[in-house]
Amino acid sequence: MDKLIYLDNAATTALKPEVFEAMKPYFLENYSNPNSIYTFAQQSKKAVEDARETIAGMLGAKTNEIYFTGGGSESDNWALKMCVEALASKGKHIITTKIEHHAVLHTCEYLEKKGCEITYLDVDEYGMISLQQLEQAIRPDTILISIMFANNEIGTIEPIREIGAIANKHGVWFHTDAVQAFGHIPIQVDELHIDMLSASAHKFHGPKGIGFFYMRNSVKLGAFVHGGAQERARRAGTSNVPGIVGLAKAAELAVSHMEENGAKIAKVRDHLIERVLTEIPFSRLNGHRQERLPNNANFCFRFIEGESLLIMLDQKGICASSGSACTSGSLDPSHVLLAIGLPHEIAHGSLRLTLSEETTIEEVDRVADSLKAIVERLRSMSPLYEDFVKNQS
Ligand SMILES: *Cc1c(COP(=O)(O)O)cnc(C)c1O
């Protein structure tokens, strides 16, 4: 087997050794419950509160506006479900988009069954929502706008500042699933008028199963997990101290190197895009060319079945994805690619490659070479492609 090339950083990232080192003492030396009153527990309590301060500082938020959770999915669930409860007297209408992560979309479907009304905004061919459509969708009974910061499949970055301004103008709370964005692009909650935000450590080289929920103090959502008084009595359960320490350490590393890492990754990514689009016929790049996460490349190859492509890349030691890790295993094409207007047969031939700052030019060159050979091979076995070529000439 060739050396592994990991290009699925939108699904999860490698834990940084420095992050592991920061976490280790809270497994082995100070395993105390931060809520206990003896001196031994003071250190873990301090570690948790320092982490909270670190995260708040990065967002321009207040320390008591950060709640540690089990990750992105939990934070998304909290925002949506608890908003419905908190604003029951105002209404039951939520605005979101067709391209959200399933943590938002499936929660919306659940809420629809409970009597909520959801508007799913369209996106254009690049995955961008229309601000005009958003504003027109707002009604007196609208309780929440939930729009992702950046899309996990095609990397498109939504106009968050403008969305926040519209939400603010109409007095509607604005939640953003920033799981792909936090640690990768700058976020200041006040400037962007964000009222709630979800993030997850394992998407920026931190540990899995830990994330945070930012909730502005003026937004008073109820407890999501009942029990002990942890997280200001809103999310019960003994604090995941090593996870929280790892989250903060990973965030520190990500944010302090954000600009240089972003530029470095985008350069390697653009080389990959350039090679694929020029060397592989009938390939297209999905997502926005500029307003895009620096690590994301998402392609469609006509006359190719995405799953076959993934299996053949895997045989060459290349980890890639056809869309989101959560939908793999199902044969439905990605809801995001359908939302940007791709027909089923083209959406089926999709490939998502997501890089990290560790990804080298040599690696993406190897991927481009492999991809070229694999696409050629798969097309040579496709009667559709044969017909197509015949008709072309
Ligand atoms: C990964 C991801 C999630 C889910 O986060 P978990 O921490 O794995 O629960 C939610 N939203 C987006 C956009 C994601 O990429």
XYZ file of C-alpha atoms and ligand atoms in Angstrom:
408
model
C 0.000 0.000 0.000
C 1.224 3.492 -0.829
C 1.679 6.035 1.919
C -1.712 7.242 3.089
C -2.914 10.559 1.715
C -5.654 11.998 3.879
C -7.875 14.425 2.004
C -11.007 14.191 4.100
C -10.422 16.969 6.605
C -14.036 18.150 6.363
C -15.078 14.814 7.898
C -12.538 14.993 10.675
C -8.960 16.107 11.246
C -5.891 14.587 12.866
C -5.404 15.501 16.508
C -2.313 17.685 16.863
C 0.396 16.214 19.116
C 0.528 19.496 21.086
C -3.195 19.160 21.709
C -2.733 15.616 22.961
C 0.075 16.771 25.261
C -2.128 19.513 26.701
C -4.920 17.015 27.373
C -2.787 14.268 28.891
C -2.397 15.656 32.431
C -6.199 15.842 32.735
C -6.471 12.121 32.058
C -3.541 10.915 34.115
C -2.674 13.422 36.828
C -5.625 15.631 37.556
C -8.706 13.590 36.837
C -10.770 15.564 39.363
C -14.347 16.599 38.837
C -14.176 20.397 38.447
C -17.351 20.748 40.501
C -15.832 19.225 43.643
C -14.756 21.587 46.367
C -11.383 20.207 47.487
C -8.158 21.808 46.311
C -7.366 18.911 43.960
C -10.383 19.928 41.864
C -9.352 23.564 41.594
C -6.887 22.848 38.815
C -9.388 21.177 36.532
C -11.965 23.848 37.318
C -9.431 26.488 36.343
C -8.560 24.600 33.157
C -12.214 24.585 32.110
C -12.711 28.263 32.881
C -9.464 29.236 31.143
C -10.620 27.339 28.073
C -13.940 29.159 28.152
C -12.123 32.484 28.321
C -9.862 31.512 25.415
C -12.799 30.618 23.166
C -14.805 33.692 24.173
C -11.815 35.924 23.458
C -11.477 34.568 19.940
C -15.087 35.351 19.096
C -15.251 38.704 20.842
C -17.845 37.124 23.129
C -18.300 37.175 26.890
C -16.979 34.245 28.871
C -20.428 33.332 30.160
C -21.765 33.111 26.625
C -19.760 29.945 25.854
C -21.260 26.534 26.696
C -19.252 23.346 26.186
C -21.196 20.592 24.424
C -20.615 17.199 22.862
C -19.892 18.780 19.460
C -21.480 20.379 16.441
C -24.577 18.195 16.209
C -25.523 18.795 19.826
C -25.027 22.548 19.525
C -27.192 22.671 16.396
C -29.910 20.664 18.145
C -29.769 22.992 21.115
C -30.177 26.115 19.012
C -33.133 24.858 17.017
C -35.106 22.851 19.550
C -34.698 25.244 22.445
C -35.553 28.266 20.315
C -38.890 26.692 19.495
C -39.516 26.268 23.207
C -38.283 29.701 24.224
C -40.302 31.582 21.609
C -43.456 29.469 21.570
C -45.589 32.570 22.148
C -44.037 34.394 19.178
C -44.407 31.677 16.586
C -43.111 28.472 15.065
C -41.510 29.589 11.827
C -37.818 28.941 11.158
C -35.763 29.955 8.134
C -32.840 27.808 7.055
C -31.307 26.650 3.775
C -31.440 23.582 1.586
C -27.715 22.982 2.020
C -27.366 22.729 5.800
C -25.648 19.829 7.503
C -27.988 17.026 8.508
C -27.593 18.062 12.158
C -29.699 21.092 11.197
C -31.824 19.591 8.414
C -32.914 16.479 10.274
C -33.648 18.555 13.381
C -35.829 20.791 11.200
C -37.677 17.743 9.872
C -38.249 16.626 13.455
C -39.560 20.078 14.353
C -41.880 20.074 11.341
C -43.476 16.930 12.725
C -43.953 18.851 15.970
C -45.878 21.556 14.158
C -43.143 23.995 13.160
C -43.054 25.575 9.764
C -39.675 25.669 8.062
C -38.623 27.725 5.061
C -35.704 26.110 3.251
C -33.989 28.824 1.230
C -32.702 28.005 -2.237
C -29.106 28.599 -3.171
C -27.665 29.633 -6.514
C -25.348 27.518 -8.657
C -22.440 28.406 -6.356
C -24.277 27.524 -3.170
C -25.005 31.113 -2.123
C -28.305 32.096 -0.567
C -30.139 35.167 -1.821
C -30.355 37.955 0.774
C -33.480 39.249 -0.893
C -35.148 35.854 -0.628
C -34.103 35.680 3.012
C -35.634 39.038 3.847
C -38.834 38.185 1.996
C -39.152 34.957 3.971
C -39.220 36.727 7.338
C -42.700 36.810 8.899
C -44.093 38.109 12.204
C -43.978 34.534 13.552
C -40.381 33.861 12.464
C -38.402 32.838 15.538
C -35.041 31.872 14.102
C -32.766 32.143 11.099
C -30.286 29.266 11.021
C -27.778 29.479 8.178
C -24.433 27.751 8.059
C -21.242 29.822 7.970
C -19.549 27.619 5.396
C -20.779 24.518 3.656
C -19.142 21.208 4.527
C -19.475 19.720 1.049
C -18.733 22.466 -1.452
C -16.974 24.938 0.869
C -19.083 27.970 -0.038
C -18.966 30.727 2.591
C -22.349 32.388 3.074
C -22.736 36.201 3.404
C -22.910 35.963 7.196
C -22.468 39.677 7.945
C -25.372 40.605 5.672
C -27.529 37.763 7.019
C -26.788 38.921 10.562
C -27.723 42.490 9.667
C -31.041 41.397 8.181
C -31.854 39.206 11.191
C -30.940 42.056 13.517
C -33.040 44.570 11.589
C -36.097 42.347 11.886
C -35.468 41.374 15.485
C -35.053 37.669 14.632
C -32.400 35.536 16.334
C -29.604 34.307 14.084
C -27.864 30.978 14.608
C -24.973 29.836 12.433
C -23.506 26.358 12.161
C -19.856 27.409 12.052
C -18.438 23.902 12.397
C -16.485 24.187 9.129
C -15.590 27.827 9.675
C -14.393 28.227 13.254
C -10.602 27.997 13.407
C -10.413 28.349 9.620
C -11.780 31.826 8.967
C -12.101 34.850 11.294
C -15.355 35.178 13.237
C -16.394 38.060 15.484
C -19.921 37.553 16.797
C -20.770 41.224 17.368
C -19.547 42.479 14.012
C -21.465 39.717 12.265
C -24.604 40.014 14.443
C -24.446 36.329 15.345
C -26.684 35.376 18.277
C -25.828 31.689 18.422
C -23.016 29.644 16.949
C -22.056 25.964 16.830
C -18.478 24.675 16.617
C -16.712 21.344 16.997
C -13.114 20.604 18.026
C -12.468 17.641 15.744
C -12.851 19.855 12.669
C -9.795 21.903 13.656
C -7.340 19.257 14.889
C -8.902 18.893 18.325
C -10.507 15.841 19.918
C -13.826 14.303 18.886
C -16.951 14.548 21.008
C -16.366 18.072 22.266
C -17.542 21.387 20.907
C -19.160 24.551 22.069
C -22.334 26.535 21.695
C -22.107 30.304 21.753
C -25.314 31.899 22.986
C -25.542 35.664 23.348
C -26.644 36.643 26.845
C -29.737 38.378 25.507
C -30.812 35.053 23.960
C -32.254 33.054 26.776
C -32.672 29.461 25.695
C -33.518 26.865 28.286
C -31.377 23.973 29.477
C -30.719 21.390 26.796
C -29.592 18.625 29.164
C -31.146 18.528 32.617
C -29.224 17.351 35.643
C -26.317 18.973 37.447
C -25.520 22.660 37.426
C -22.676 22.469 34.901
C -22.534 25.059 32.101
C -24.682 27.538 34.020
C -27.256 24.800 34.619
C -27.996 24.599 30.896
C -26.002 21.552 29.867
C -25.722 19.053 32.688
C -23.099 16.331 32.914
C -19.631 16.150 34.397
C -17.383 18.354 32.296
C -15.212 16.612 29.726
C -12.110 18.306 31.135
C -9.475 16.774 28.810
C -11.765 17.423 25.848
C -12.339 21.039 26.836
C -8.607 21.597 27.345
C -7.941 19.981 23.957
C -10.613 22.097 22.292
C -9.069 25.314 23.601
C -5.519 24.260 22.713
C -6.559 23.272 19.192
C -8.459 26.553 18.809
C -5.427 28.520 19.959
C -3.180 26.780 17.449
C -5.715 27.157 14.649
C -6.544 30.794 15.258
C -2.973 31.979 15.831
C -1.893 30.478 12.482
C -5.145 31.015 10.645
C -4.001 33.470 8.016
C -0.714 31.802 7.067
C -2.248 28.316 7.143
C -5.216 29.412 5.068
C -2.962 30.941 2.428
C -0.709 27.890 2.385
C -3.575 25.412 2.098
C -5.351 27.448 -0.591
C -2.185 27.485 -2.677
C -1.884 23.692 -2.636
C -5.641 23.360 -3.144
C -5.592 25.717 -6.146
C -2.797 23.693 -7.706
C -4.960 20.587 -7.340
C -8.014 22.333 -8.815
C -5.977 23.678 -11.709
C -4.583 20.264 -12.551
C -7.904 18.459 -12.308
C -9.827 20.979 -14.394
C -7.201 21.222 -17.122
C -6.153 17.568 -17.293
C -9.435 15.729 -16.792
C -12.041 16.367 -19.483
C -15.684 16.957 -18.486
C -14.801 17.819 -14.925
C -16.236 20.750 -13.031
C -15.561 22.504 -9.750
C -18.536 22.808 -7.428
C -18.968 25.727 -5.065
C -17.921 29.345 -5.226
C -14.556 30.159 -6.753
C -13.613 32.923 -4.263
C -16.054 32.743 -1.345
C -14.825 29.319 -0.397
C -13.068 27.584 2.488
C -9.326 27.458 1.772
C -9.170 23.682 2.148
C -12.105 22.608 0.014
C -12.149 21.229 -3.521
C -15.311 19.553 -4.772
C -15.548 18.162 -8.282
C -17.991 16.410 -10.544
C -16.825 14.083 -13.282
C -19.374 13.285 -15.932
C -19.974 9.596 -16.713
C -18.425 8.573 -13.418
C -20.029 7.009 -10.386
C -18.721 8.635 -7.224
C -18.605 5.459 -5.155
C -16.426 3.621 -7.705
C -14.093 6.580 -7.734
C -13.765 6.494 -3.937
C -13.053 2.771 -3.886
C -10.342 3.089 -6.533
C -8.781 6.065 -4.767
C -8.831 4.046 -1.556
C -6.886 1.290 -3.288
C -4.208 3.887 -3.899
C -4.218 4.941 -0.245
C -6.161 8.151 -0.857
C -8.913 9.054 1.600
C -11.611 11.142 -0.040
C -15.347 11.563 0.142
C -18.234 11.904 -2.259
C -19.930 14.503 -0.133
C -20.485 14.352 3.549
C -19.398 11.436 5.725
C -22.896 11.316 7.128
C -24.514 10.407 3.815
C -21.942 7.945 2.576
C -23.375 4.488 2.464
C -26.579 5.826 0.971
C -26.983 5.938 -2.779
C -28.857 9.232 -2.858
C -26.871 12.031 -4.431
C -25.891 14.849 -2.129
C -28.699 17.257 -1.213
C -26.182 20.079 -1.552
C -25.287 19.223 -5.148
C -28.970 18.869 -6.038
C -29.621 22.264 -4.404
C -27.018 23.958 -6.609
C -28.960 22.625 -9.572
C -26.962 19.625 -10.692
C -28.956 16.829 -12.290
C -28.888 13.479 -10.469
C -26.546 11.771 -12.909
C -23.912 14.484 -12.564
C -24.322 14.841 -8.796
C -23.608 11.109 -8.545
C -20.114 11.635 -9.923
C -18.928 13.939 -7.174
C -15.699 13.951 -5.246
C -14.806 16.067 -2.226
C -11.140 16.574 -1.396
C -10.462 18.568 1.763
C -6.892 19.456 2.670
C -5.044 20.417 5.821
C -1.903 22.473 6.366
C 0.001 19.184 6.308
C -1.049 18.458 2.721
C 1.844 18.872 0.307
C 2.090 19.674 -3.399
C 3.636 16.213 -3.905
C 0.585 14.599 -2.342
C -1.942 16.503 -4.432
C 0.138 15.782 -7.524
C -0.105 12.098 -6.722
C -3.846 12.491 -6.231
C -4.241 14.342 -9.536
C -2.245 11.649 -11.345
C -4.277 8.851 -9.779
C -7.528 10.629 -10.427
C -6.685 11.120 -14.070
C -5.906 7.443 -14.533
C -8.956 6.277 -12.575
C -11.394 8.560 -14.394
C -9.980 7.410 -17.723
C -10.301 3.775 -16.710
C -13.866 4.115 -15.418
C -14.945 6.009 -18.513
C -13.375 3.391 -20.769
C -15.841 0.918 -19.222
C -18.843 3.225 -19.586
C -21.148 2.691 -22.572
C -22.666 6.120 -21.897
C -19.302 7.748 -22.309
C -18.616 5.787 -25.463
C -21.905 6.995 -26.976
C -21.182 10.527 -25.875
C -17.765 10.557 -27.532
C -19.206 9.042 -30.687
C -21.868 11.733 -30.889
C -19.297 14.455 -30.285
C -17.153 13.507 -33.243
C -19.111 17.922 11.125
C -20.217 18.893 11.059
C -21.239 18.898 12.017
C -21.320 17.872 13.104
O -20.353 18.081 14.088
P -20.041 16.910 15.123
O -19.120 17.524 16.108
O -19.410 15.811 14.349
O -21.343 16.522 15.738
C -22.223 19.855 11.921
N -22.189 20.787 10.943
C -21.228 20.829 10.016
C -21.231 21.897 8.985
C -20.209 19.880 10.035
O -19.266 19.916 9.100
